Amino acid sequence: MLLKLIKQAAFNSISRHKTTVAMVDAAKRLAARAAVDEYVKNGQKVGIGSGSTIKFAVERIAERTKDESLNVVCVPTSFQARELILSSGLVLESLDTTPVLDVAIDGADEVDKDFVLIKGGGGCLTQEKIVAAVAKKFIVIADYRKDSTLLGEQYKKGIPVEVIPMARVPIKRKIESNFGGKAELRMAINKAGPVVTDNGNFILDWKFDKVHKWSEVHKEIKLMPGVVETGLFVDMTNAVFFGLEDGSVKTKLVK
């Protein structure tokens, strides 16, 4: 009897997890499709972000390319984005040949009320920020879990900081001394040792313990020798599309 109850509880837990995953994916797809339909136009140069939500944006661009003869070129922010572009039959370009973009679309780990983003959960923060910075419009797509009033309300993994490997310990000590909290070297899951970015660097995840003035924090961390980039995106976003649980999309525009 006990074994039967344990099996039933495990089955119920798996079922709830599958339902949640399906709901989140549906919300991501809604946000991605709405953003692509509103902001991607014929003849544009489009930056393609990285992460779990961006595949739905690429999927929609590919659909429109087929159905509407949409003609765009795509610049990736990572190896993953590059593979998505190619596998979807879209035109791949780089910043070497296309240094100015009409629009960039990317996800976020968290968005606060002032449109400050945490990005870099997938380790591509530097390329993502470069592409966003050269785009005339930067559009964020996310599911309902990423919408917060203050950073840290929902995303608990901290702010990523990409660092030169030899500088990781001094930077960790400096961040913790200046701002509190704890900066931890991100370790890989399917390999021994730390995560290595596409640029050959390490990532520190800074788990802050209070709300800061994020523009000032970003500037100060960036000045630390050995820091490549932070996962704080401040004053960069033009619009955010949140897919909601009820099947609708909430759009927030920067005024």
XYZ file of N, CA and C in Angstrom:
765
model
N 0.827 -1.205 0.000
C 0.000 0.000 0.000
C 0.864 1.259 0.000
N 1.917 1.249 0.857
C 2.813 2.389 0.957
C 3.524 2.621 -0.378
N 3.984 1.530 -0.994
C 4.678 1.642 -2.278
C 3.760 2.229 -3.344
N 2.497 1.826 -3.313
C 1.523 2.343 -4.271
C 1.317 3.847 -4.084
N 1.258 4.290 -2.831
C 1.081 5.711 -2.541
C 2.293 6.526 -2.998
N 3.491 5.947 -2.793
C 4.717 6.631 -3.220
C 4.748 6.775 -4.732
N 4.382 5.706 -5.429
C 4.363 5.740 -6.894
C 3.347 6.757 -7.405
N 2.188 6.804 -6.748
C 1.150 7.751 -7.164
C 1.596 9.190 -6.942
N 2.273 9.437 -5.809
C 2.771 10.775 -5.513
C 3.822 11.200 -6.533
N 4.689 10.263 -6.902
C 5.716 10.556 -7.893
C 5.087 10.854 -9.248
N 4.077 10.075 -9.603
C 3.378 10.288 -10.870
C 2.702 11.650 -10.899
N 2.055 12.009 -9.782
C 1.380 13.311 -9.706
C 2.374 14.466 -9.828
N 3.559 14.307 -9.201
C 4.584 15.336 -9.255
C 5.098 15.520 -10.681
N 5.317 14.414 -11.376
C 5.790 14.472 -12.760
C 4.736 15.113 -13.652
N 3.479 14.772 -13.420
C 2.389 15.329 -14.223
C 2.283 16.839 -14.034
N 2.409 17.297 -12.777
C 2.351 18.732 -12.494
C 3.516 19.457 -13.158
N 4.697 18.827 -13.120
C 5.870 19.431 -13.742
C 5.676 19.565 -15.249
N 5.168 18.515 -15.877
C 4.940 18.555 -17.322
C 3.916 19.635 -17.692
N 2.892 19.769 -16.854
C 1.870 20.789 -17.101
C 2.467 22.186 -17.000
N 3.305 22.398 -15.982
C 3.948 23.697 -15.800
C 4.867 24.025 -16.961
N 5.664 23.055 -17.385
C 6.577 23.262 -18.509
C 5.802 23.621 -19.769
N 4.710 22.902 -20.010
C 3.886 23.170 -21.193
C 3.284 24.572 -21.127
N 2.851 24.999 -19.950
C 2.256 26.327 -19.783
C 3.293 27.424 -20.006
N 4.492 27.212 -19.475
C 5.563 28.196 -19.641
C 5.976 28.287 -21.101
N 6.113 27.147 -21.766
C 6.483 27.157 -23.189
C 5.413 27.853 -24.029
N 4.157 27.634 -23.687
C 3.071 28.302 -24.412
C 3.158 29.813 -24.231
N 3.485 30.258 -23.019
C 3.620 31.684 -22.748
C 4.809 32.273 -23.513
N 5.909 31.545 -23.555
C 7.079 32.003 -24.314
C 6.741 32.148 -25.793
N 6.036 31.167 -26.318
C 5.672 31.200 -27.745
C 4.773 32.399 -28.045
N 3.811 32.675 -27.176
C 2.907 33.813 -27.363
C 3.685 35.132 -27.406
N 4.594 35.306 -26.459
C 5.381 36.540 -26.398
C 6.249 36.683 -27.640
N 6.888 35.594 -28.037
C 7.785 35.633 -29.189
C 7.038 35.972 -30.472
N 5.908 35.334 -30.679
C 5.139 35.570 -31.900
C 4.614 37.006 -31.955
N 4.144 37.507 -30.822
C 3.633 38.881 -30.786
C 4.743 39.881 -31.101
N 5.920 39.671 -30.542
C 7.031 40.590 -30.773
C 7.504 40.558 -32.221
N 7.642 39.364 -32.763
C 8.087 39.227 -34.156
C 7.076 39.855 -35.109
N 5.796 39.618 -34.860
C 4.767 40.163 -35.751
C 4.726 41.691 -35.712
N 5.043 42.273 -34.566
C 4.970 43.728 -34.455
C 6.248 44.432 -34.898
N 7.402 43.833 -34.642
C 8.647 44.570 -34.829
C 9.533 44.099 -35.981
N 9.334 42.901 -36.492
C 10.174 42.427 -37.595
C 9.488 42.729 -38.922
N 10.168 43.520 -39.755
C 9.611 43.968 -41.035
C 10.480 43.487 -42.186
N 9.910 43.499 -43.375
C 10.626 43.066 -44.565
C 11.855 43.942 -44.818
N 12.948 43.291 -45.173
C 14.174 43.996 -45.501
C 15.045 44.356 -44.312
N 14.657 43.930 -43.120
C 15.397 44.330 -41.927
C 16.607 43.438 -41.643
N 17.480 43.994 -40.805
C 18.612 43.271 -40.240
C 18.276 43.014 -38.774
N 18.199 41.739 -38.399
C 17.627 41.354 -37.114
C 18.656 40.637 -36.243
N 18.827 41.114 -35.008
C 19.664 40.423 -34.037
C 18.861 39.328 -33.358
N 19.448 38.137 -33.279
C 18.778 36.976 -32.691
C 19.455 36.616 -31.377
N 18.693 36.689 -30.299
C 19.216 36.412 -28.972
C 19.449 34.940 -28.719
N 19.673 34.617 -27.453
C 19.956 33.243 -27.049
C 19.004 32.826 -25.936
N 18.928 31.512 -25.715
C 18.116 31.019 -24.613
C 16.884 30.268 -25.057
N 16.074 29.878 -24.081
C 14.942 28.977 -24.336
C 13.771 29.663 -25.034
N 13.649 30.982 -24.915
C 12.515 31.685 -25.513
C 12.767 32.051 -26.974
N 14.033 32.265 -27.315
C 14.341 32.794 -28.645
C 14.011 31.796 -29.757
N 13.987 30.505 -29.436
C 13.665 29.530 -30.486
C 12.268 29.765 -31.050
N 11.367 30.276 -30.224
C 10.008 30.538 -30.699
C 9.977 31.781 -31.604
N 10.867 32.727 -31.347
C 10.966 33.895 -32.232
C 11.521 33.491 -33.592
N 12.551 32.665 -33.587
C 13.134 32.192 -34.849
C 12.111 31.358 -35.617
N 11.364 30.554 -34.895
C 10.308 29.745 -35.508
C 9.293 30.632 -36.227
N 8.905 31.737 -35.587
C 7.918 32.645 -36.197
C 8.518 33.394 -37.385
N 9.762 33.815 -37.287
C 10.406 34.484 -38.418
C 10.466 33.534 -39.617
N 10.807 32.280 -39.360
C 10.876 31.291 -40.437
C 9.499 31.070 -41.070
N 8.451 31.040 -40.251
C 7.083 30.895 -40.771
C 6.733 32.063 -41.691
N 7.041 33.268 -41.243
C 6.715 34.458 -42.036
C 7.559 34.528 -43.313
N 8.777 34.027 -43.246
C 9.616 33.971 -44.442
C 8.970 33.097 -45.507
N 8.389 32.001 -45.057
C 7.730 31.078 -45.978
C 6.371 31.605 -46.432
N 5.567 32.091 -45.500
C 4.181 32.477 -45.808
C 4.058 33.854 -46.452
N 4.952 34.779 -46.074
C 4.832 36.167 -46.536
C 5.985 36.602 -47.430
N 6.915 35.677 -47.704
C 8.147 36.023 -48.436
C 8.921 37.115 -47.702
N 8.886 37.043 -46.367
C 9.635 37.990 -45.543
C 11.127 37.838 -45.836
N 11.780 38.948 -46.082
C 13.201 38.926 -46.429
C 13.985 39.655 -45.343
N 14.686 38.890 -44.496
C 15.495 39.478 -43.432
C 16.836 38.757 -43.369
N 17.808 39.426 -42.773
C 19.074 38.773 -42.453
C 19.209 38.758 -40.941
N 19.840 37.720 -40.411
C 19.880 37.508 -38.966
C 21.320 37.450 -38.458
N 21.565 38.147 -37.363
C 22.880 38.157 -36.715
C 22.747 37.485 -35.351
N 23.502 36.426 -35.077
C 23.353 35.673 -33.828
C 24.144 36.254 -32.669
N 23.722 35.884 -31.455
C 24.425 36.288 -30.242
C 25.204 35.137 -29.621
N 25.141 33.953 -30.225
C 25.794 32.789 -29.639
C 25.860 31.670 -30.661
N 26.583 30.620 -30.308
C 26.615 29.416 -31.150
C 25.213 28.842 -31.296
N 24.462 28.821 -30.171
C 23.086 28.307 -30.204
C 22.228 29.090 -31.181
N 22.330 30.425 -31.132
C 21.533 31.267 -32.030
C 21.938 31.035 -33.482
N 23.227 30.898 -33.718
C 23.720 30.635 -35.074
C 23.117 29.347 -35.627
N 23.115 28.300 -34.811
C 22.563 27.020 -35.256
C 21.060 27.111 -35.504
N 20.355 27.872 -34.678
C 18.916 28.070 -34.870
C 18.633 28.765 -36.206
N 19.405 29.788 -36.490
C 19.229 30.533 -37.740
C 19.450 29.615 -38.940
N 20.527 28.868 -38.921
C 20.855 27.995 -40.042
C 19.854 26.858 -40.199
N 19.480 26.232 -39.089
C 18.551 25.107 -39.171
C 17.154 25.536 -39.595
N 16.843 26.828 -39.424
C 15.535 27.340 -39.825
C 15.531 27.878 -41.258
N 16.679 27.793 -41.922
C 16.756 28.236 -43.311
C 16.798 29.742 -43.486
N 17.176 30.472 -42.426
C 17.242 31.929 -42.507
C 18.639 32.376 -42.940
N 18.743 33.617 -43.367
C 20.011 34.160 -43.854
C 20.869 34.586 -42.665
N 22.066 34.025 -42.576
C 22.987 34.302 -41.473
C 23.975 35.391 -41.873
N 24.124 36.388 -40.992
C 25.134 37.418 -41.189
C 25.885 37.599 -39.860
N 26.877 38.467 -39.869
C 27.639 38.762 -38.657
C 27.791 40.274 -38.521
N 28.291 40.702 -37.375
C 28.506 42.135 -37.182
C 29.668 42.654 -38.027
N 30.494 41.754 -38.545
C 31.563 42.177 -39.443
C 30.990 42.789 -40.719
N 29.920 42.172 -41.207
C 29.305 42.636 -42.462
C 28.050 43.462 -42.229
N 27.454 43.307 -41.031
C 26.196 43.999 -40.720
C 26.315 44.626 -39.336
N 27.060 45.737 -39.224
C 27.355 46.304 -37.904
C 26.241 47.124 -37.271
N 25.191 47.427 -38.032
C 24.037 48.151 -37.498
C 22.792 47.331 -37.786
N 21.969 47.122 -36.759
C 20.771 46.292 -36.887
C 19.513 47.145 -36.717
N 18.448 46.734 -37.381
C 17.170 47.429 -37.228
C 16.509 47.085 -35.905
N 16.608 45.820 -35.516
C 15.965 45.361 -34.285
C 16.712 44.136 -33.769
N 16.755 43.995 -32.452
C 17.276 42.784 -31.822
C 16.199 42.248 -30.887
N 16.009 40.936 -30.928
C 15.012 40.292 -30.073
C 15.722 39.270 -29.194
N 15.459 39.332 -27.898
C 16.144 38.434 -26.968
C 15.263 38.199 -25.752
N 15.607 37.194 -24.975
C 14.895 36.900 -23.740
C 15.536 37.608 -22.557
N 15.062 37.295 -21.359
C 15.635 37.856 -20.133
C 15.371 36.902 -18.987
N 16.257 36.934 -18.006
C 16.053 36.129 -16.807
C 15.117 36.829 -15.830
N 15.136 38.158 -15.859
C 14.219 38.945 -15.026
C 14.169 40.374 -15.548
N 13.012 41.016 -15.400
C 12.806 42.403 -15.815
C 12.150 43.142 -14.659
N 12.739 44.271 -14.243
C 12.122 44.997 -13.135
C 11.243 46.140 -13.654
N 10.658 46.888 -12.754
C 9.688 47.935 -13.121
C 10.317 49.072 -13.924
N 11.649 49.211 -13.834
C 12.358 50.264 -14.554
C 12.999 49.734 -15.839
N 12.624 48.534 -16.245
C 13.143 47.897 -17.457
C 14.629 47.549 -17.355
N 15.121 47.408 -16.141
C 16.464 46.866 -15.959
C 16.357 45.345 -16.068
N 17.254 44.748 -16.824
C 17.213 43.304 -17.051
C 18.372 42.610 -16.354
N 18.118 41.371 -15.928
C 19.198 40.420 -15.666
C 19.213 39.461 -16.848
N 20.378 39.356 -17.486
C 20.572 38.414 -18.577
C 21.881 37.672 -18.367
N 22.020 36.536 -19.045
C 23.260 35.779 -18.948
C 23.125 34.449 -18.259
N 21.875 34.030 -17.975
C 21.685 32.713 -17.379
C 22.219 31.597 -18.266
N 22.203 31.860 -19.578
C 22.741 30.877 -20.520
C 24.196 31.119 -20.872
N 24.805 32.138 -20.273
C 26.227 32.372 -20.448
C 26.623 33.218 -21.641
N 25.648 33.841 -22.318
C 25.946 34.589 -23.553
C 25.815 36.096 -23.371
N 25.971 36.589 -22.165
C 25.664 37.981 -21.863
C 26.477 38.993 -22.667
N 27.742 38.715 -22.919
C 28.566 39.695 -23.626
C 28.116 39.867 -25.066
N 27.953 38.750 -25.789
C 27.491 38.832 -27.178
C 26.092 39.415 -27.250
N 25.231 39.033 -26.288
C 23.864 39.558 -26.270
C 23.864 41.076 -26.115
N 24.733 41.581 -25.250
C 24.757 43.031 -25.027
C 25.341 43.762 -26.226
N 26.333 43.179 -26.869
C 26.914 43.800 -28.063
C 25.855 43.941 -29.152
N 25.115 42.860 -29.388
C 24.091 42.872 -30.436
C 22.963 43.837 -30.079
N 22.539 43.823 -28.824
C 21.477 44.748 -28.402
C 21.912 46.203 -28.567
N 23.188 46.474 -28.298
C 23.685 47.853 -28.338
C 23.752 48.424 -29.748
N 23.901 47.566 -30.749
C 23.996 48.075 -32.124
C 22.649 48.055 -32.842
N 21.598 47.651 -32.132
C 20.262 47.619 -32.727
C 19.522 48.936 -32.466
N 18.761 49.377 -33.445
C 17.968 50.591 -33.286
C 16.856 50.386 -32.268
N 16.355 49.138 -32.181
C 15.354 48.789 -31.169
C 15.719 47.445 -30.558
N 15.602 47.380 -29.228
C 15.890 46.144 -28.507
C 14.603 45.671 -27.842
N 14.112 44.523 -28.277
C 12.821 43.995 -27.828
C 13.049 42.722 -27.014
N 12.433 42.667 -25.842
C 12.596 41.536 -24.931
C 11.332 40.692 -24.919
N 11.504 39.373 -24.963
C 10.384 38.432 -24.897
C 10.598 37.500 -23.707
N 9.524 37.249 -22.963
C 9.655 36.440 -21.752
C 8.302 35.891 -21.342
N 8.328 34.910 -20.465
C 7.086 34.412 -19.884
C 6.797 35.152 -18.577
N 5.625 34.891 -18.034
C 5.105 35.618 -16.876
C 5.995 35.529 -15.639
N 6.855 34.522 -15.546
C 7.702 34.351 -14.361
C 8.812 35.388 -14.280
N 9.076 36.094 -15.374
C 10.212 37.015 -15.433
C 9.834 38.459 -15.118
N 8.575 38.708 -14.880
C 8.059 40.059 -14.653
C 8.096 40.378 -13.157
N 8.990 41.279 -12.750
C 9.158 41.606 -11.336
C 9.093 43.112 -11.105
N 8.814 43.489 -9.889
C 8.899 44.896 -9.512
C 10.360 45.266 -9.260
N 11.062 44.410 -8.507
C 12.473 44.623 -8.191
C 13.279 43.393 -8.599
N 14.493 43.593 -9.040
C 15.353 42.464 -9.377
C 15.580 41.585 -8.150
N 15.549 40.300 -8.367
C 15.759 39.352 -7.282
C 14.484 38.807 -6.679
N 13.343 39.382 -7.062
C 12.065 38.894 -6.526
C 11.806 37.454 -6.960
N 12.086 37.161 -8.216
C 11.777 35.834 -8.739
C 13.022 35.074 -9.196
N 13.985 35.798 -9.770
C 15.195 35.136 -10.253
C 16.225 35.131 -9.131
N 16.596 33.945 -8.657
C 17.429 33.810 -7.463
C 18.857 33.364 -7.767
N 19.221 33.293 -9.020
C 20.551 32.774 -9.370
C 21.614 33.857 -9.436
N 21.213 35.096 -9.259
C 22.181 36.175 -9.211
C 22.435 36.834 -10.555
N 23.292 37.854 -10.530
C 23.657 38.606 -11.727
C 24.961 38.034 -12.273
N 24.953 37.563 -13.515
C 26.182 37.011 -14.096
C 27.196 38.111 -14.403
N 28.441 37.792 -14.177
C 29.549 38.672 -14.534
C 30.581 37.823 -15.275
N 30.820 38.142 -16.543
C 31.820 37.394 -17.314
C 33.198 37.965 -17.002
N 34.138 37.074 -16.672
C 35.461 37.516 -16.221
C 36.566 36.742 -16.933
N 37.722 37.392 -17.084
C 38.922 36.698 -17.541
C 39.291 35.674 -16.469
N 39.560 34.413 -16.840
C 39.778 33.362 -15.828
C 40.772 33.707 -14.729
N 41.915 34.321 -15.067
C 42.933 34.583 -14.042
C 42.478 35.642 -13.024
N 41.429 36.405 -13.370
C 40.980 37.490 -12.482
C 39.805 37.089 -11.604
N 39.359 35.858 -11.697
C 38.099 35.485 -11.033
C 38.137 35.683 -9.513
N 39.224 35.325 -8.860
C 39.284 35.446 -7.399
C 39.349 36.903 -6.960
N 40.237 37.744 -7.528
C 40.216 39.165 -7.142
C 38.877 39.838 -7.408
N 38.240 39.521 -8.536
C 36.944 40.146 -8.843
C 35.875 39.675 -7.869
N 35.867 38.405 -7.560
C 34.910 37.867 -6.574
C 35.044 38.614 -5.243
N 36.279 38.777 -4.777
C 36.520 39.456 -3.502
C 36.095 40.917 -3.572
N 36.372 41.566 -4.696
C 36.047 42.982 -4.849
C 34.534 43.203 -4.867
N 33.801 42.369 -5.597
C 32.343 42.502 -5.664
C 31.727 42.312 -4.285
N 32.160 41.267 -3.583
C 31.606 40.986 -2.265
C 31.954 42.081 -1.266
N 33.153 42.637 -1.373
C 33.577 43.707 -0.465
C 32.817 45.002 -0.728
N 32.617 45.319 -2.005
C 31.987 46.596 -2.352
C 30.473 46.590 -2.236
N 29.852 45.425 -2.539
C 28.393 45.396 -2.666
C 27.703 44.362 -1.771
N 28.454 43.532 -1.057
C 27.838 42.498 -0.238
C 27.409 41.310 -1.075
N 26.658 40.408 -0.454
C 26.217 39.220 -1.159
C 27.364 38.255 -1.382
N 27.173 37.353 -2.347
C 28.190 36.335 -2.610
C 28.314 36.115 -4.110
N 29.528 36.127 -4.603
C 29.800 35.882 -6.021
C 30.399 34.487 -6.164
N 29.708 33.640 -6.916
C 30.112 32.244 -7.025
C 30.494 31.896 -8.457
N 31.582 31.147 -8.605
C 31.992 30.677 -9.917
C 30.956 29.685 -10.432
N 30.458 29.918 -11.633
C 29.447 29.025 -12.188
C 30.100 27.727 -12.649
N 29.621 26.618 -12.128
C 30.174 25.313 -12.471
C 29.326 24.635 -13.542
N 29.986 23.887 -14.402
C 29.285 23.176 -15.470
C 28.536 21.980 -14.904
N 27.515 21.543 -15.634
C 26.706 20.393 -15.206
C 27.176 19.106 -15.863
N 27.436 19.163 -17.156
C 27.792 17.949 -17.893
C 29.276 17.844 -18.220
N 30.096 18.637 -17.535
C 31.543 18.528 -17.656
C 32.155 18.884 -16.311
N 33.373 18.426 -16.080
C 34.066 18.789 -14.855
C 34.576 20.221 -14.960
N 34.485 20.963 -13.869
C 35.016 22.309 -13.852
C 33.985 23.367 -14.162
N 34.450 24.612 -14.359
C 33.533 25.737 -14.538
C 32.952 25.815 -15.934
N 31.859 26.573 -16.045
C 31.301 26.930 -17.352
C 32.306 27.830 -18.064
N 32.520 27.564 -19.342
C 33.386 28.401 -20.177
C 32.517 29.033 -21.251
N 32.552 30.357 -21.355
C 31.704 31.061 -22.318
C 32.213 30.861 -23.743
N 31.421 31.323 -24.703
C 31.838 31.275 -26.107
C 33.121 32.073 -26.326
N 33.416 32.993 -25.410
C 34.621 33.821 -25.519
C 35.812 33.237 -24.766
N 35.624 32.064 -24.150
C 36.706 31.422 -23.414
C 36.889 31.939 -22.000
N 35.862 32.594 -21.460
C 35.955 33.170 -20.118
C 35.111 32.399 -19.103
N 35.214 32.807 -17.823
C 34.413 32.237 -16.742
C 33.265 33.183 -16.401
N 32.311 32.667 -15.619
C 31.191 33.487 -15.154
C 31.089 33.405 -13.633
N 31.023 34.570 -13.015
C 30.682 34.665 -11.599
C 29.210 35.038 -11.503
N 28.445 34.315 -10.696
C 27.047 34.665 -10.438
C 26.989 35.369 -9.089
N 26.729 36.666 -9.137
C 26.686 37.471 -7.911
C 25.277 37.469 -7.344
N 25.123 36.806 -6.191
C 23.839 36.743 -5.503
C 23.791 37.892 -4.494
N 23.193 38.986 -4.931
C 23.134 40.206 -4.120
C 22.118 40.048 -2.994
N 22.319 40.803 -1.922
C 21.445 40.668 -0.755
C 20.609 41.912 -0.475
N 20.658 42.887 -1.393
C 19.805 44.073 -1.255
C 19.674 44.730 -2.623
N 18.695 45.609 -2.751
C 18.489 46.337 -4.006
C 19.507 47.473 -4.088
N 20.085 47.640 -5.265
C 21.097 48.667 -5.488
C 20.633 49.629 -6.579
N 21.397 50.696 -6.776
C 21.244 51.530 -7.967
C 22.008 50.834 -9.080
N 21.264 50.147 -9.932
C 21.893 49.184 -10.827
C 22.796 49.831 -11.864
N 22.496 51.021 -12.304
C 23.372 51.673 -13.279
C 24.744 51.938 -12.664
N 24.767 52.343 -11.390
C 26.033 52.611 -10.714
C 26.804 51.323 -10.453
N 26.084 50.280 -10.061
C 26.717 48.984 -9.817
C 27.357 48.458 -11.093
N 26.600 48.536 -12.181
C 27.129 48.053 -13.468
C 28.407 48.788 -13.837
N 28.405 50.114 -13.729
C 29.575 50.903 -14.112
C 30.785 50.563 -13.239
N 30.557 50.396 -11.935
C 31.676 50.120 -11.032
C 32.260 48.733 -11.278
N 31.397 47.746 -11.477
C 31.908 46.393 -11.746
C 32.661 46.353 -13.073
N 32.133 47.048 -14.074
C 32.785 47.065 -15.390
C 34.201 47.636 -15.329
N 34.457 48.524 -14.379
C 35.773 49.142 -14.257
C 36.791 48.240 -13.555
N 36.346 47.133 -12.987
C 37.273 46.222 -12.314
C 38.118 45.494 -13.353
N 39.439 45.553 -13.254
C 40.292 44.873 -14.225
C 39.990 43.365 -14.292
N 39.754 42.903 -15.502
C 39.432 41.487 -15.690
C 37.968 41.218 -15.940
N 37.113 42.211 -15.683
C 35.685 42.050 -15.987
C 35.471 42.289 -17.480
N 34.783 41.371 -18.117
C 34.453 41.518 -19.531
C 33.113 42.232 -19.682
N 32.102 41.750 -18.953
C 30.758 42.339 -19.048
C 29.915 41.868 -17.879
N 28.864 42.645 -17.573
C 27.900 42.225 -16.551
C 26.578 41.869 -17.222
N 25.777 41.104 -16.517
C 24.459 40.726 -17.012
C 23.381 41.742 -16.688
N 23.769 42.925 -16.253
C 22.818 44.017 -16.045
C 22.648 44.784 -17.347
N 21.428 44.833 -17.850
C 21.108 45.603 -19.051
C 20.289 46.804 -18.599
N 20.915 47.969 -18.589
C 20.304 49.183 -18.062
C 20.102 50.184 -19.208
N 18.889 50.729 -19.286
C 18.565 51.737 -20.311
C 18.849 51.247 -21.726
N 18.504 50.016 -22.001
C 18.734 49.451 -23.329
C 17.445 48.993 -24.009
N 16.401 48.744 -23.232
C 15.195 48.086 -23.738
C 14.163 49.080 -24.257
N 13.544 48.737 -25.376
C 12.458 49.552 -25.928
C 11.082 49.005 -25.597
N 10.951 47.687 -25.535
C 9.657 47.065 -25.231
C 9.880 45.661 -24.702
N 8.943 45.225 -23.845
C 8.975 43.861 -23.314
C 7.617 43.215 -23.560
N 7.640 41.996 -24.067
C 6.432 41.212 -24.280
C 6.449 40.039 -23.306
N 5.420 39.989 -22.425
C 5.292 38.886 -21.477
C 4.124 37.991 -21.902
N 4.389 36.724 -22.144
C 3.310 35.769 -22.344
C 2.736 35.380 -20.994
N 1.417 35.436 -20.851
C 0.771 35.191 -19.566
C 0.130 33.809 -19.492
N -0.216 33.414 -18.283
C -0.797 32.090 -18.055
C -2.164 31.929 -18.709
N -2.895 33.030 -18.875
C -4.255 32.940 -19.416
C -4.291 32.962 -20.942
N -3.105 32.946 -21.563
C -3.056 32.922 -23.014
C -2.991 34.286 -23.665
N -2.897 35.342 -22.875
C -2.780 36.694 -23.413
C -1.312 37.143 -23.362
N -1.064 38.305 -23.930
C 0.294 38.877 -23.928
C 0.229 40.277 -23.344
N 1.109 40.552 -22.391
C 1.228 41.883 -21.809
C 2.442 42.582 -22.421
N 2.213 43.755 -22.981
C 3.290 44.522 -23.593
C 3.584 45.742 -22.744
N 4.862 45.927 -22.419
C 5.301 47.099 -21.654
C 6.269 47.892 -22.525
N 5.931 49.150 -22.773
C 6.739 50.015 -23.621
C 7.497 51.020 -22.773
N 8.739 51.249 -23.139
C 9.529 52.266 -22.442
C 9.072 53.636 -22.940
N 8.738 54.530 -22.013
C 8.244 55.855 -22.391
C 9.397 56.833 -22.590
